[in-house]
Each structure stands twice: as C-alpha cells, then as structure tokens.
XYZ file of C-alpha atoms in Angstrom:
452
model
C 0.000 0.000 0.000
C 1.625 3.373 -1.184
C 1.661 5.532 1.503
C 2.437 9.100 2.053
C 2.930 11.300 5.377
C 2.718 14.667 6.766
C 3.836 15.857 9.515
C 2.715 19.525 11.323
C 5.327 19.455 13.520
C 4.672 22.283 16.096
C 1.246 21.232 16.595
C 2.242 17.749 16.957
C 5.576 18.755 19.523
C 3.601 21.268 21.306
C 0.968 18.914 22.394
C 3.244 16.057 23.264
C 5.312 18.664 25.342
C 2.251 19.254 27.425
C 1.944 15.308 28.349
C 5.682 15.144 29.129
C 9.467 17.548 27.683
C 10.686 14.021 27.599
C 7.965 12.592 25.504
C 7.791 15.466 23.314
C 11.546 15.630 23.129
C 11.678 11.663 22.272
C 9.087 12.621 19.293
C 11.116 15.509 17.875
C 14.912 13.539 18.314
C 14.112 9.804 17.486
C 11.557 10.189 14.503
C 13.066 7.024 12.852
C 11.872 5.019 15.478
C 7.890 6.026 15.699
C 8.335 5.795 11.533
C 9.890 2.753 11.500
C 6.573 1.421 13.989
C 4.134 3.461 11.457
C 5.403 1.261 8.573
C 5.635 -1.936 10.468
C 3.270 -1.863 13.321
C 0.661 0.290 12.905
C -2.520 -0.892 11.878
C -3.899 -0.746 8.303
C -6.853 1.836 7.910
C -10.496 0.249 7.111
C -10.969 -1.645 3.869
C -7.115 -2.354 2.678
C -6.452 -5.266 1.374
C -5.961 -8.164 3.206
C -2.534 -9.163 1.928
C -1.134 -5.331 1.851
C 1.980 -3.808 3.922
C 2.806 -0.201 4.163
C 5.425 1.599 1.961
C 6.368 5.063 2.889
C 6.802 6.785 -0.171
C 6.922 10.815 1.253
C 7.704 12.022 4.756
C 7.292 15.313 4.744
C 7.637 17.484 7.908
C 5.979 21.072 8.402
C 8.399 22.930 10.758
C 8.823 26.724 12.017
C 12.562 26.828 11.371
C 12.373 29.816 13.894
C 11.631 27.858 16.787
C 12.475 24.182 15.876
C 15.425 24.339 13.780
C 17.444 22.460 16.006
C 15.377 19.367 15.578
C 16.059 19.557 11.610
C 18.799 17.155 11.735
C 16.878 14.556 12.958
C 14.727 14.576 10.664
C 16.723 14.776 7.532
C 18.503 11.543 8.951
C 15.107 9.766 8.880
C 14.904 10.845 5.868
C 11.935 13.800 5.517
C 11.392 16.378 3.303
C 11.415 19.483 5.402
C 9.077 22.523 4.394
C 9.928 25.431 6.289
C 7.194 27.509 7.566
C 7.990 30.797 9.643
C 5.856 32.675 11.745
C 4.347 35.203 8.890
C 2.182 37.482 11.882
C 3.448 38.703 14.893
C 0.916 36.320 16.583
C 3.417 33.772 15.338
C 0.894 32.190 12.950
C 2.588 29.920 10.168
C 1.311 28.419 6.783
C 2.011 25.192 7.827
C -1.656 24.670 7.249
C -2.130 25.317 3.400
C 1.382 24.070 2.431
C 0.016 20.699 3.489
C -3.350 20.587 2.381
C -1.712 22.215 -1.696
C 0.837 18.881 -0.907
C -1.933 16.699 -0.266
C -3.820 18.098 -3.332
C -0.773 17.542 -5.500
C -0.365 14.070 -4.430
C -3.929 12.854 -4.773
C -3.303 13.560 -8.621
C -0.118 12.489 -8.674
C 0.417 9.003 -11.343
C 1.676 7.194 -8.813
C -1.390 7.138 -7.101
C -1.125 6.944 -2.943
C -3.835 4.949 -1.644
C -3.026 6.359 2.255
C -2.833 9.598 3.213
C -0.904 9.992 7.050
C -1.776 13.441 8.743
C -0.250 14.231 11.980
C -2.113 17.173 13.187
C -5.036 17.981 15.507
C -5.554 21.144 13.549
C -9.711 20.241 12.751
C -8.835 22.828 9.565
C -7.538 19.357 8.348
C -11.563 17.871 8.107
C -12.587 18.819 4.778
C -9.172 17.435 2.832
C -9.913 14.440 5.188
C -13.409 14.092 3.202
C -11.965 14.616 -0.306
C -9.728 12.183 -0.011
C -12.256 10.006 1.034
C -14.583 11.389 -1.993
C -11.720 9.926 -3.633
C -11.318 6.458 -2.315
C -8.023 7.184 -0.488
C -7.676 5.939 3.005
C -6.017 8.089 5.887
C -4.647 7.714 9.161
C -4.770 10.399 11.991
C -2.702 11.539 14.623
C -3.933 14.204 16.932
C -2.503 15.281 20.274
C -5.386 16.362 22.289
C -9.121 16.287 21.518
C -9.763 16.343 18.114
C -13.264 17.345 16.691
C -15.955 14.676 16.308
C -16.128 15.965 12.658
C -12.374 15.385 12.278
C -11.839 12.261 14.192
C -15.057 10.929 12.009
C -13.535 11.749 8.677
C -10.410 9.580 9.273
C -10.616 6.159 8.229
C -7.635 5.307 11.030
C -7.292 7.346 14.316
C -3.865 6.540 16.055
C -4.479 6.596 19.534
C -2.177 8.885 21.563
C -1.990 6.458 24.227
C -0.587 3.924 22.438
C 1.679 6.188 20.005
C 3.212 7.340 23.203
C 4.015 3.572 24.614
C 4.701 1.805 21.413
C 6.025 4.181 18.528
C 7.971 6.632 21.328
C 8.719 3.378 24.036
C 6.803 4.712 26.904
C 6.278 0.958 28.197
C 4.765 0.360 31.333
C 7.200 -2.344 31.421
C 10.378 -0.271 30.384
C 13.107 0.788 32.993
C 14.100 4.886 32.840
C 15.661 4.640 29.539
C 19.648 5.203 29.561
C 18.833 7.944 27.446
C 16.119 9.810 29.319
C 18.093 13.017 30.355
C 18.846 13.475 27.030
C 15.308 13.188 25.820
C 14.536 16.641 27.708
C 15.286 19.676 26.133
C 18.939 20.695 26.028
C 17.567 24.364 26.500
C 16.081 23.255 29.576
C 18.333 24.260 33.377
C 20.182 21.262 33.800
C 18.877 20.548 37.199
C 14.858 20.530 35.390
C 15.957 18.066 32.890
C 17.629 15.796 35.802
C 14.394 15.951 37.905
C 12.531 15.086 35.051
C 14.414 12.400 33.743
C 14.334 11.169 38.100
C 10.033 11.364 37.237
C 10.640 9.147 34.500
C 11.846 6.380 36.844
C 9.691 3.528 38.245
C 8.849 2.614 41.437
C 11.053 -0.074 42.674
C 8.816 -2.995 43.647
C 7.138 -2.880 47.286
C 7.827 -5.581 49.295
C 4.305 -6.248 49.523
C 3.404 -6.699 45.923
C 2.462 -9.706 43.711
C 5.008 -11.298 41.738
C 4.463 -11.112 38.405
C 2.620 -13.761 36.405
C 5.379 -15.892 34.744
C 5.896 -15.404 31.090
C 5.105 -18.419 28.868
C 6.703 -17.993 25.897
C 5.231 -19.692 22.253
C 7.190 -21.528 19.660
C 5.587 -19.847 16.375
C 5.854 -23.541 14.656
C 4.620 -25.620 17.658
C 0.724 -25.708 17.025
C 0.113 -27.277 20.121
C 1.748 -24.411 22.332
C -0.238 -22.277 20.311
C -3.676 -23.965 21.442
C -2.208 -24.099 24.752
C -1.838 -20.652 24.970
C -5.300 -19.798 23.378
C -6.525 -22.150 25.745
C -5.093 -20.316 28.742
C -6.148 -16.943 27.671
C -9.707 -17.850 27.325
C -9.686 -19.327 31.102
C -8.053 -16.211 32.143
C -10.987 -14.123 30.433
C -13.304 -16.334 31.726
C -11.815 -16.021 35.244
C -11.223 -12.159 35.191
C -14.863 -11.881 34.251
C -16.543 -14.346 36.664
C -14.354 -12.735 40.065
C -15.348 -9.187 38.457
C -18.494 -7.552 40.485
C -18.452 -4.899 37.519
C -17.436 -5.292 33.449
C -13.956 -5.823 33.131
C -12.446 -2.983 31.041
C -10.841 -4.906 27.748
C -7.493 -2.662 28.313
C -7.091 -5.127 31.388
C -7.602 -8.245 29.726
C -4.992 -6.886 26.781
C -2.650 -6.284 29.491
C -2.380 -9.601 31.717
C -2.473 -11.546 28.038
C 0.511 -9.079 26.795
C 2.505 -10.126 30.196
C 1.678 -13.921 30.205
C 1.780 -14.493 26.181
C 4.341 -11.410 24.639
C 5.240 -13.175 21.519
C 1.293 -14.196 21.166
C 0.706 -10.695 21.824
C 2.754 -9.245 19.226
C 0.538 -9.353 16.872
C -2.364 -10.521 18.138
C -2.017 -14.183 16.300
C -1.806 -13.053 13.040
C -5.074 -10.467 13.787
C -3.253 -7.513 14.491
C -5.314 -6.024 16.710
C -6.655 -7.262 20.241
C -10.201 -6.537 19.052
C -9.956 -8.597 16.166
C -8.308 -11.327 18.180
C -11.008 -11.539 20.482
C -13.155 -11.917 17.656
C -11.587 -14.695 16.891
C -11.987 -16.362 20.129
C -14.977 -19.091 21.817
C -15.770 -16.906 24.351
C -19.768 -17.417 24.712
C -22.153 -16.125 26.926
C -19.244 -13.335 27.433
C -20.149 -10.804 25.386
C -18.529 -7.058 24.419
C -19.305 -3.449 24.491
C -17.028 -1.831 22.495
C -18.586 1.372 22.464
C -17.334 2.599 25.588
C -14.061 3.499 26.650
C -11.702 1.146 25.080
C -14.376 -1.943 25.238
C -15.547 -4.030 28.425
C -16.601 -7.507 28.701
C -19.329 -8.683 30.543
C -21.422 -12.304 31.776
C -24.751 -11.283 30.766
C -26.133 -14.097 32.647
C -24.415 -12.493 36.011
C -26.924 -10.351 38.567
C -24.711 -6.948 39.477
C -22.282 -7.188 36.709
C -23.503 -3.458 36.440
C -24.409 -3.906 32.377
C -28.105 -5.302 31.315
C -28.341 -7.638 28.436
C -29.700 -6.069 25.546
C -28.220 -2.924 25.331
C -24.921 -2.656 27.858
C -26.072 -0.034 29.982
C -24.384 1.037 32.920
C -26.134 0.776 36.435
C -25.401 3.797 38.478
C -28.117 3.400 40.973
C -29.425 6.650 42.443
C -27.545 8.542 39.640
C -29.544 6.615 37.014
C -31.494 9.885 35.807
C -28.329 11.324 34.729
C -27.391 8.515 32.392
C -29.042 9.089 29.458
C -27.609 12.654 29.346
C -23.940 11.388 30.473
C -24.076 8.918 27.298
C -25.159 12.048 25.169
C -22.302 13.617 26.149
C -19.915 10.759 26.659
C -20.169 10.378 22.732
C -20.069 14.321 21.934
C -16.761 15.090 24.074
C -15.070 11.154 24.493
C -15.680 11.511 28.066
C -14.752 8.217 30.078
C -18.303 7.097 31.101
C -17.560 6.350 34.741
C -20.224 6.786 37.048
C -20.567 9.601 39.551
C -19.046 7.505 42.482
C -16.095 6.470 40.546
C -15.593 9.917 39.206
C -15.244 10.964 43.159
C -13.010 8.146 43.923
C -10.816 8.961 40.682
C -9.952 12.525 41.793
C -9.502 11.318 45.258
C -6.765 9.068 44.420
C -5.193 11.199 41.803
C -4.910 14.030 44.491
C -3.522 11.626 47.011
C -0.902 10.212 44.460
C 0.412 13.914 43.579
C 0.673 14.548 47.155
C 2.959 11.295 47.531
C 4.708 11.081 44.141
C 6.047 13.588 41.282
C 3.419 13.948 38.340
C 4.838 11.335 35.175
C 1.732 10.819 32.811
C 2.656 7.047 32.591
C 3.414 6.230 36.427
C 1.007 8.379 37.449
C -1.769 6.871 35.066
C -0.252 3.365 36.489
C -0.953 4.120 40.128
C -4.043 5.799 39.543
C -5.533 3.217 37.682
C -4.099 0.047 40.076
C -5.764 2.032 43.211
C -9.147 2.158 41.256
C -9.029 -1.208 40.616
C -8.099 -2.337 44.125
C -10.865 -0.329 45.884
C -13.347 -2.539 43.421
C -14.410 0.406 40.980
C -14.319 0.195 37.211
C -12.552 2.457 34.705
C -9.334 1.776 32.675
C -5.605 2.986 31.780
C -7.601 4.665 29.187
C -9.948 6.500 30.681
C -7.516 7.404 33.675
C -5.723 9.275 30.908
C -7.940 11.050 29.586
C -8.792 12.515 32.787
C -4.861 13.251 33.209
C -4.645 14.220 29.250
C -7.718 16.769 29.725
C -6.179 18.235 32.752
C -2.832 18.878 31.407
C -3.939 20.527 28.190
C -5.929 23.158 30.074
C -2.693 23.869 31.463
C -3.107 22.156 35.111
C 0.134 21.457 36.952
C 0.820 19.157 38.978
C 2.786 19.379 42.366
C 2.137 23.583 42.390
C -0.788 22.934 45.771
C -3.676 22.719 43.225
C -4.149 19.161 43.338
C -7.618 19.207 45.540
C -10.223 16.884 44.403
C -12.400 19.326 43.789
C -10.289 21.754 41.731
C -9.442 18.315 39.446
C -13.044 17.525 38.901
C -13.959 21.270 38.150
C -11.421 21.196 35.573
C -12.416 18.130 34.043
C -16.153 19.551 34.367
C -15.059 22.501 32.256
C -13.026 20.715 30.049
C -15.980 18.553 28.804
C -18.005 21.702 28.695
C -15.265 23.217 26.278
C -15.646 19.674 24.128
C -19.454 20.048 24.235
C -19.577 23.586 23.354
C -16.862 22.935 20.380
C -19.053 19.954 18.935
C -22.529 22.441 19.242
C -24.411 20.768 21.909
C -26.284 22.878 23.351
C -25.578 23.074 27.268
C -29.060 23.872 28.829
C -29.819 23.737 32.394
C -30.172 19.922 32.671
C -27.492 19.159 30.356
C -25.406 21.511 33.376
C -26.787 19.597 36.098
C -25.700 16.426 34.378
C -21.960 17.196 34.015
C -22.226 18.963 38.081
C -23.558 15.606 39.395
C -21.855 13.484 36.845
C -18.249 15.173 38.282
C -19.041 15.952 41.342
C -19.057 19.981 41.221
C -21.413 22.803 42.207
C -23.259 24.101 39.076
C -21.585 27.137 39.772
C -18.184 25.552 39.975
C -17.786 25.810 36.254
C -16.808 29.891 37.660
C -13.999 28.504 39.148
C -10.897 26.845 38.480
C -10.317 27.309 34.654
C-alpha cells in the first residue's frame, strides 16, 4: 500500500510537550523510530487489502525553522522532506496549514497514485481534505494530540491513539526501565537541574515488598501448534476467570494487558489479527459478550446479577444517579468523556490528588498508580480512561505538584473541560445538560466559575 505522510510538527511537539518535555523531546529527536513502527506496526486503515503492507513513499515534515530548527537534523537523517514555515504574523501564525493541504492536493493527482494519506495534526482545519480524499477512495490515518473534533476524528478512516503512540512508537512501556537515554530526551535548553528531575520522574517505582510477583511469562514456539492452542486455551480461562471474580465489566485494556505479560510473543501481533479486538473476535468466548462502544471496550457475563451492564443494550447501572445517564451517554459520545459513574468519578480525583501529594506527576506512572488504586478499591474504569482525565487536565494547562491538586479543583477542571468539548461539537448546554456534568463530576453548578 503506497503511503504518504505529513507531519505539522509544532502542533504535533507542542501537544506532546504538554503530556511530558521528555515525551515530546523523544518525538522531535528519534523520529526514525515512531516511523519505523508506522510502517511496520501500525494498523492498516479500514478496507485495505488483506494481503497489503505499508510503503512510505513521502515524509514530509511542516516545521517553524524559527523555533524548531534544532530538531532539523533529525529529521533529515530519517529521511523527511522538510518545508519550512515561519511565523508570517506577529501572533506567530505559520502556513504550515495550506502548504500541506496544496501537498496533499498535489499528491492525490499524482500518477503514482497513494492509496493512504498519514496526517499528523489535531488542527480540525484538516476535516474537509480528510473528506476529499475520502470522496476519492483514499484511506487516511490520523494523529492528533489532544481532543480532536468529532467531525475530524469521524472523517479519518484510522485514528492513532495517543496512548498507544506514546508507549509503542515513542517506548513509553509500562514495562520499560528509565531509559539510559532519558536526560537526554529533555530539552537541552532546559536548566540542567529541570531536565535531571525530570528524567528522576521518568523512573519507576522499585517494587514494594508487599506486591504480587508477576505472572510468569510463557513464551510460544511460532511452529509448535500445540503451544499455540495451549496458549489460546489459557487466555480464554483467564478471560473467563477475570470476568466471573469481576463484580463490575472488566475494562478490555485489562484483559490486553495480563495476556501481553503472560503471552508477549502471542501478543505481538495478536495471532496473526493484528489487533486485540480482532483477536477476540476470533476467540470461543460465549455467553461473554462485548461493548465496544465505551471506553476502550468491556466484557461482561450477561447471565451475572450486578455485573452493572443489562443484556440487551450494555447499559451502565449507576443506581441513584440513574437519571443522569441518558444525558452522560449524550455527552460521553459528543466530548469522548470516560463514562464512569458519579461515584467512581469521586473516587478517581480522590486518588489522583492523594498520588500527587505522595509522588512527582509522570503521565505514565502516574496513570499506572491511579488506575491500580481504582481497581483495588473494586471500581471500574481503565488505563484509558484514567488518561484522559490526566490528558484533559494537562492541556488546560493544570500542573501538577504547584498545591492545586484538591479533588475538587481536578473535577472542576475536568467539568469545564468537557463543557469546552461540548460547546466545540454544538451541543447545546441547557440547564439539565449543566446539572448532568455537576452531578456526573461531582461539582457545584456554579463551579464551572472557578478553576479554569
């Protein structure tokens, strides 16, 4: 499949900088490593065929010489076009935006005919090229840093999820020690002594004493088909068993985890499906069923009494707060909201308030602990929807570890953040929808005043 990428560089480095310098910094240094997992990892976009593997014809990157030019040579060693594009106002406004969309123009016509178009940009200017190429039978891929629009993320046939950009194309592995390299990923413009407590966030947690070993690896002789049933075997009793000692559905990011750990070379690619969705598809798994239409996916024994989902249409159960659901959903699927329930929305800002009182903020660890602690005080929710709570925060410009880590200044700014998504997508925000998202996170309806 003929590919061909474009990359708006500040948009894409000034997002990632918000999550993490070093992640950012990782992005903008090491761009032969996330291209070298676009061409042989990444997923291929809806209807390619079956057979087909990704060539990277054109990298092109976007970049304001001005402010990034010390990143060019990184670039031109992974070999990218670069198209300068200065600051033309003194708002500092570039035409990185039209040089890309007249490139993308050119090569739609072009005789060589690209059948996938790979945008890296959350710029939503990006949605109407999105539907000509479409218009045109070309398939594209998406990266944006952030929250996209609904309209933009809809009009990509692929959206790359940050998350897993950030662990798999840049290497921030939950399983990874501090890479040797990690005070080098921060800026060099940075004070010395930043960049070193940085790189120090970047570090694990040793082990506590008190924690469970780890599950032993078992790993699969490709060529042995019997280890391979053996291993499909064991990974449909531990589904079955995660589900059945579950009192609520078991987010599917927790199932892809413990089979990653146990099964790593199974996991690589999923069997042969590429994707942990499609390999689940692929599994005996009855009366389990899925919801994938929430948060990453759960799974769920519909036969179970208070597995908090109902059989026909996987509806959550939030008790008293059941009024509010039907509005949360509405929302939920306007803004991408995790669609946590009121309770665990309390006990989510708890613990995230608690950990940055005990711990220096890192978007991975902290995401980690966050998510663990959920899980051991028996509520749902998943790495994913931990962080996007953590995501939404930091790109309204919270910081952690400054004394502004309350509970109730986290869930006002997630309350306003959603409003902001809302708001973007046109929903109209009328007195009950405003009552939802106060009960729903936990704030004063007047708490939206506060806190941005």
């Amino acid at each position: 499949m003929k590919s061909a990428l474009f990359v708006n560089f500040d948009n894409v480095y000034s997002g990632l900088r918000k999550l993490g310098p070093a992640i950012a910094n990782r992005f903008a240094r090491q761009p032969l490593e996330w291209v070298n997992w676009v061409i042989g990892e990444l997923e291929l976009p809806d209807h390619a065929p079956a057979d087909a593997r990704r060539r990277l014809l054109v990298r092109r990157c976007y970049l304001n010489p001005q402010a990034y030019q010390r990143f060019r040579p990184s670039f031109n060693l992974a070999g990218f076009e670069i198209i300068d594009c200065p600051a033309l106002t003194s708002e500092g406004k570039t035409s990185t935006d039209i040089h890309m969309v007249l490139d993308i123009i050119d090569l739609l016509q072009h005789e060589a005919r690209y059948d996938e178009f790979i945008v890296f940009s959350a710029d939503a200017d990006f949605t109407p090229v999105l539907r000509k190429l479409r218009r045109w039978d070309r398939r594209t891929t998406v990266l944006a840093i952030g929250f996209p629009s609904a309209a933009y993320r809809a009009s990509a046939n692929l959206l790359i999820d940050p998350d897993e950009f950030v662990r798999n194309a840049l290497g921030f592995r939950d399983e990874d020690e501090a890479p040797a390299t990690a005070a080098a990923d921060v800026d060099v413009e940075e004070p010395s002594a930043l960049a070193g407590a940085r790189a120090a966030q970047a570090m694990p947690e040793a082990p506590r004493p008190d924690s469970p070993a780890s599950p032993p690896i078992d790993p699969i002789d490709p060529i042995d088909p019997a280890a391979l049933d053996r291993a499909i075997a064991e990974i449909v009793t531990t589904m079955r068993a995660e589900v059945a000692r579950a009192a609520a559905p078991v987010p599917c990011s927790r199932l892809a985890s413990l089979i990653t750990t146990r099964h790593p070379a199974l996991a690589a690619d999923w069997n042969g499906k590429g994707s942990f969705r499609k390999f689940v598809d692929s599994l005996e798994l009855a009366p389990l069923r899925f919801d994938w239409s929430n948060s990453g996916g759960f799974v769920f024994d519909p036969a179970r009494a208070g597995t908090g989902m109902q059989d026909d249409n996987a509806t959550p159960d939030w008790g008293e707060d059941q009024d509010i659901l039907s509005l949360a959903m509405q929302i939920h699927e306007v803004s991408g909201a995790p669609l946590l329930g009121p309770a665990e929305y309390r006990a989510l800002f708890s613990i995230i308030e608690d950990d940055a009182g005990r711990h220096p903020f890192d978007l991975k660890e902290t995401g980690k602990r966050v998510r663990d602690r959920l899980r051991e005080a028996g509520h749902g929710g998943s790495r994913l929807d931990v962080n996007w709570i953590l995501r939404g925060l930091l790109m309204r410009g919270h910081s952690f570890g400054e004394g502004q880590d309350r509970a109730a200044t986290l869930a006002t700014k997630t309350a306003n953040n959603v409003r902001s998504l809302c708001l973007r997508e046109q929903m109209i925000l009328d007195r009950a929808a405003e009552t939802a998202i106060a009960r729903w996170f936990g704030t004063s309806p007047d708490a939206r005043r506060m806190g941005q």
